[in-house]
CSV table of C-alpha atoms in Angstrom, one decimal:
chain,number,residue,atom,x,y,z
A,1,UNK,CA,81.0,131.8,118.0
A,2,UNK,CA,82.7,129.6,115.4
A,3,UNK,CA,81.7,130.1,111.8
A,4,UNK,CA,79.1,127.5,110.8
A,5,UNK,CA,81.2,126.4,107.8
A,6,UNK,CA,84.3,125.8,109.7
A,7,UNK,CA,83.9,122.1,110.3
A,8,UNK,CA,82.7,121.4,106.8
A,9,UNK,CA,85.7,123.1,105.3
A,10,UNK,CA,88.2,121.5,107.7
A,11,UNK,CA,90.0,119.5,105.0
A,12,UNK,CA,90.6,122.6,102.9
A,13,UNK,CA,91.7,124.6,106.0
A,14,UNK,CA,94.1,121.8,106.9
A,15,UNK,CA,95.7,121.7,103.5
A,16,UNK,CA,95.8,125.5,103.0
A,17,UNK,CA,96.5,126.8,106.5
A,18,UNK,CA,98.0,124.1,108.8
A,19,UNK,CA,101.5,125.3,108.1
A,20,UNK,CA,100.8,129.0,108.0
A,21,UNK,CA,101.1,131.5,110.9
A,22,UNK,CA,101.3,135.2,111.4
A,23,UNK,CA,104.7,136.6,112.0
A,24,UNK,CA,103.5,138.5,115.1
A,25,UNK,CA,101.5,135.6,116.6
A,26,UNK,CA,102.0,132.2,118.1
A,27,UNK,CA,100.1,129.1,118.9
A,28,UNK,CA,97.9,129.2,122.1
A,29,UNK,CA,97.5,125.5,122.6
A,30,UNK,CA,100.2,123.9,124.7
A,31,UNK,CA,100.7,120.1,124.7
A,32,UNK,CA,101.8,118.4,127.9
A,33,UNK,CA,105.2,117.2,126.8
A,34,UNK,CA,107.3,117.3,123.7
A,35,UNK,CA,106.8,113.6,122.7
A,36,UNK,CA,104.3,110.8,123.5
A,37,UNK,CA,105.4,107.3,124.4
A,38,UNK,CA,102.8,104.5,124.0
A,39,UNK,CA,103.9,101.3,125.7
A,40,UNK,CA,102.3,98.3,124.2
A,41,UNK,CA,101.0,97.1,127.5
A,42,UNK,CA,99.0,100.4,128.1
A,43,UNK,CA,95.3,100.4,127.4
A,44,UNK,CA,95.6,103.9,126.2
A,45,UNK,CA,97.6,107.1,126.8
A,46,UNK,CA,96.2,110.6,127.7
A,47,UNK,CA,97.5,113.8,126.3
A,48,UNK,CA,96.6,117.1,127.9
A,49,UNK,CA,96.0,120.2,125.9
A,50,UNK,CA,95.8,123.7,127.5
A,51,UNK,CA,94.6,126.9,125.9
A,52,UNK,CA,96.9,129.6,127.2
A,53,UNK,CA,95.2,132.2,125.0
A,54,UNK,CA,92.4,134.7,125.5
A,55,UNK,CA,89.9,133.3,123.1
A,56,UNK,CA,88.1,130.0,122.6
A,57,UNK,CA,89.6,127.7,120.0
A,58,UNK,CA,88.4,124.8,117.8
A,59,UNK,CA,91.1,122.1,118.1
A,60,UNK,CA,91.5,119.1,115.8
A,61,UNK,CA,93.9,116.3,116.7
A,62,UNK,CA,95.2,113.4,114.6
A,63,UNK,CA,98.2,111.1,113.9
A,64,UNK,CA,100.2,110.8,110.7
A,65,UNK,CA,103.0,108.5,109.6
A,66,UNK,CA,105.4,111.3,108.5
A,67,UNK,CA,104.3,111.5,104.9
A,68,UNK,CA,103.4,115.0,103.7
A,69,UNK,CA,100.4,115.7,101.5
A,70,UNK,CA,98.5,112.5,102.3
A,71,UNK,CA,94.7,112.9,102.8
A,72,UNK,CA,93.7,112.2,106.4
A,73,UNK,CA,91.1,109.8,105.2
A,74,UNK,CA,93.8,107.7,103.5
A,75,UNK,CA,95.8,107.3,106.7
A,76,UNK,CA,94.9,103.9,108.1
A,77,UNK,CA,96.7,104.1,111.3
A,78,UNK,CA,95.9,101.7,114.2
A,79,UNK,CA,95.0,104.4,116.7
A,80,UNK,CA,91.8,106.1,117.7
A,81,UNK,CA,91.9,109.6,119.2
A,82,UNK,CA,89.0,110.7,121.4
A,83,UNK,CA,87.8,113.4,121.0
A,84,UNK,CA,89.2,114.2,117.5
A,85,UNK,CA,87.6,117.7,117.6
A,86,UNK,CA,86.9,119.9,120.6
A,87,UNK,CA,86.4,123.4,121.7
A,88,UNK,CA,88.8,124.7,124.4
A,89,UNK,CA,87.9,127.8,126.2
A,90,UNK,CA,90.5,130.4,127.3
A,91,UNK,CA,92.6,129.2,130.2
A,92,UNK,CA,90.9,125.8,130.1
A,93,UNK,CA,92.2,122.4,129.1
A,94,UNK,CA,91.1,119.3,127.3
A,95,UNK,CA,92.3,115.7,127.7
A,96,UNK,CA,92.7,113.6,124.6
A,97,UNK,CA,92.8,109.8,124.8
A,98,UNK,CA,94.8,107.8,122.3
A,99,UNK,CA,93.8,104.1,122.0
A,100,UNK,CA,95.7,101.4,120.1
A,101,UNK,CA,93.3,99.3,118.0
A,102,UNK,CA,95.5,96.2,117.9
A,103,UNK,CA,96.3,96.2,114.2
A,104,UNK,CA,99.7,94.6,114.0
A,105,UNK,CA,102.8,96.8,114.2
A,106,UNK,CA,106.5,95.7,114.2
A,107,UNK,CA,107.3,93.9,117.5
A,108,UNK,CA,111.1,94.1,117.2
A,109,UNK,CA,111.4,97.9,117.2
A,110,UNK,CA,109.6,101.2,118.0
A,111,UNK,CA,107.2,102.6,115.4
A,112,UNK,CA,107.3,106.4,114.9
A,113,UNK,CA,104.2,108.5,114.2
A,114,UNK,CA,103.4,112.2,114.6
A,115,UNK,CA,100.7,113.7,116.9
A,116,UNK,CA,99.2,116.8,115.4
A,117,UNK,CA,97.2,119.6,116.9
A,118,UNK,CA,95.5,122.2,114.7
A,119,UNK,CA,94.0,125.2,116.4
A,120,UNK,CA,91.6,127.5,114.6
A,121,UNK,CA,90.2,130.7,116.3
A,122,UNK,CA,86.6,131.7,116.1
A,123,UNK,CA,85.5,133.7,113.1
A,124,UNK,CA,85.1,137.4,114.2
A,125,UNK,CA,82.0,139.4,113.3
A,126,UNK,CA,84.2,141.7,111.2
A,127,UNK,CA,85.3,138.7,109.2
A,128,UNK,CA,81.7,137.7,108.3
A,129,UNK,CA,81.8,140.5,105.7
A,130,UNK,CA,85.1,139.3,104.3
A,131,UNK,CA,86.6,136.2,102.8
A,132,UNK,CA,87.1,132.9,104.7
A,133,UNK,CA,90.8,133.6,104.1
A,134,UNK,CA,90.7,134.8,107.7
A,135,UNK,CA,91.2,131.2,108.6
A,136,UNK,CA,94.9,131.5,107.6
A,137,UNK,CA,95.7,132.3,111.2
A,138,UNK,CA,95.4,128.6,112.0
A,139,UNK,CA,98.3,126.9,113.7
A,140,UNK,CA,99.6,123.4,113.7
A,141,UNK,CA,101.8,121.9,116.4
A,142,UNK,CA,103.4,118.5,115.7
A,143,UNK,CA,105.3,116.2,118.1
A,144,UNK,CA,106.7,112.7,117.9
A,145,UNK,CA,104.6,109.7,118.9
A,146,UNK,CA,106.4,106.4,119.6
A,147,UNK,CA,104.6,103.1,119.8
A,148,UNK,CA,106.9,100.9,122.0
A,149,UNK,CA,106.5,97.2,122.0
A,150,UNK,CA,107.0,95.3,125.3
A,151,UNK,CA,110.2,93.4,125.8
A,152,UNK,CA,112.5,95.4,123.6
A,153,UNK,CA,116.2,94.7,124.3
A,154,UNK,CA,118.0,97.5,126.2
A,155,UNK,CA,116.7,100.9,127.0
A,156,UNK,CA,116.3,104.2,125.0
A,157,UNK,CA,119.2,105.7,127.1
A,158,UNK,CA,121.5,102.8,126.1
A,159,UNK,CA,120.5,103.2,122.5
A,160,UNK,CA,122.0,106.7,122.5
A,161,UNK,CA,125.1,105.7,124.4
A,162,UNK,CA,125.8,102.8,121.9
A,163,UNK,CA,125.6,104.8,118.7
A,164,UNK,CA,128.7,104.5,116.6
A,165,UNK,CA,129.9,107.1,114.1
A,166,UNK,CA,131.9,106.9,110.8
A,167,UNK,CA,132.4,109.2,107.9
A,168,UNK,CA,132.0,108.8,104.2
A,169,UNK,CA,133.0,111.0,101.3
A,170,UNK,CA,130.4,111.7,98.6
A,171,UNK,CA,131.8,113.9,95.7
A,172,UNK,CA,133.0,117.1,97.3
A,173,UNK,CA,131.1,116.5,100.5
A,174,UNK,CA,131.6,114.5,103.6
A,175,UNK,CA,128.8,112.8,105.5
A,176,UNK,CA,128.7,111.7,109.1
A,177,UNK,CA,127.0,108.3,109.5
A,178,UNK,CA,125.3,107.2,112.6
A,179,UNK,CA,124.9,103.5,113.2
A,180,UNK,CA,122.0,102.6,115.4
A,181,UNK,CA,121.9,98.8,116.2
A,182,UNK,CA,119.1,99.2,118.8
A,183,UNK,CA,115.3,98.8,118.5
A,184,UNK,CA,114.8,102.5,119.6
A,185,UNK,CA,114.5,105.7,117.7
A,186,UNK,CA,117.2,108.2,118.7
A,187,UNK,CA,116.0,111.8,118.5
A,188,UNK,CA,118.9,114.2,117.9
A,189,UNK,CA,118.7,117.9,118.4
A,190,UNK,CA,122.2,119.0,117.5
A,191,UNK,CA,125.4,117.5,116.1
A,192,UNK,CA,128.9,118.9,115.6
A,193,UNK,CA,132.1,117.3,114.3
A,194,UNK,CA,135.0,118.7,116.3
A,195,UNK,CA,138.6,118.5,115.1
A,196,UNK,CA,141.7,119.8,116.7
A,197,UNK,CA,141.4,123.0,114.7
A,198,UNK,CA,137.7,123.5,113.9
A,199,UNK,CA,134.2,122.6,114.7
A,200,UNK,CA,131.7,121.7,111.9
A,201,UNK,CA,128.0,121.8,112.1
A,202,UNK,CA,126.1,118.8,110.9
A,203,UNK,CA,122.6,118.6,109.3
A,204,UNK,CA,121.2,116.4,112.0
A,205,UNK,CA,118.4,113.9,111.7
A,206,UNK,CA,116.6,111.5,113.9
A,207,UNK,CA,118.0,108.0,113.7
A,208,UNK,CA,115.6,105.1,113.2
A,209,UNK,CA,116.1,101.7,114.8
A,210,UNK,CA,118.5,99.2,113.1
A,211,UNK,CA,119.6,101.8,110.6
A,212,UNK,CA,122.6,103.8,109.3
A,213,UNK,CA,121.8,107.5,108.9
A,214,UNK,CA,124.0,109.8,106.8
A,215,UNK,CA,124.1,113.5,107.6
A,216,UNK,CA,126.0,116.2,105.7
A,217,UNK,CA,128.9,117.9,107.5
A,218,UNK,CA,128.7,121.5,106.5
A,219,UNK,CA,131.8,123.0,105.0
A,220,UNK,CA,133.9,119.8,105.1
A,221,UNK,CA,135.3,118.5,101.9
A,222,UNK,CA,137.5,115.6,103.1
A,223,UNK,CA,137.5,113.0,105.8
A,224,UNK,CA,139.1,114.2,109.1
A,225,UNK,CA,140.0,112.9,112.5
A,226,UNK,CA,137.9,114.2,115.4
A,227,UNK,CA,135.0,113.7,117.8
A,228,UNK,CA,131.3,113.8,117.5
A,229,UNK,CA,129.4,115.9,120.0
A,230,UNK,CA,125.7,115.6,119.9
A,231,UNK,CA,122.6,116.2,122.0
A,232,UNK,CA,119.7,113.7,122.2
A,233,UNK,CA,116.1,114.2,123.5
A,234,UNK,CA,115.0,111.6,126.1
A,235,UNK,CA,111.5,110.3,126.9
A,236,UNK,CA,110.9,113.2,129.3
A,237,UNK,CA,111.8,115.9,126.8
A,238,UNK,CA,115.1,116.6,128.4
A,239,UNK,CA,118.4,116.9,126.6
A,240,UNK,CA,121.4,114.5,127.1
A,241,UNK,CA,124.9,115.5,125.8
A,242,UNK,CA,127.3,113.0,124.3
A,243,UNK,CA,130.9,113.3,123.2
A,244,UNK,CA,132.3,110.2,121.3
A,245,UNK,CA,135.2,109.4,119.0
A,246,UNK,CA,134.8,108.4,115.3
A,247,UNK,CA,135.3,104.8,114.3
């Protein structure tokens, strides 16, 4: 059974162990999908969690706005997750419902949040004689959560296709700048800058709506001519490849 102090010490466990894992272990909870889309017109969205492991797990779910180190009680996000805490037995699943409370969010663009799942295994009998540091085998999984207002212009696919790219030199480095004039977030998984003689890796980032996002080109010291090759992640978790010229 779960240790009786586990729920009471959840805040400490979250801060101390959410980002820790054993090198020879992995998370047992699998989320249905790699991102969550919440259309404004939906009453709610349901996320399925499955325990692929061999032991029962205590699972906590919550949303954050991307800021690290913020106390959960200070996050005043306009969503309710039901249930926020649950026990999932081995080879079983749990549905989590996310409901928008109606607190205003921008209507001209998507809003990006993060859906978190923290799984904590039961405290073993052997651990009863030891320190609560046994909880350091907790795992956190985190995926993107997009709130998408109705009536946005264009589509997410068009947003990726209409990105434009330029370069700018900063000191001894060159940065690749993505220009996103759409209301959609563009999730990028890889970017390279390819010239006639060499291919350069780029420190990729996701590109927010109506923004210019600069990313460092590794090993490049001066502006060059070339093409940008990049992969984006679509609403279904699939990858789309793009190959475009620099402006």
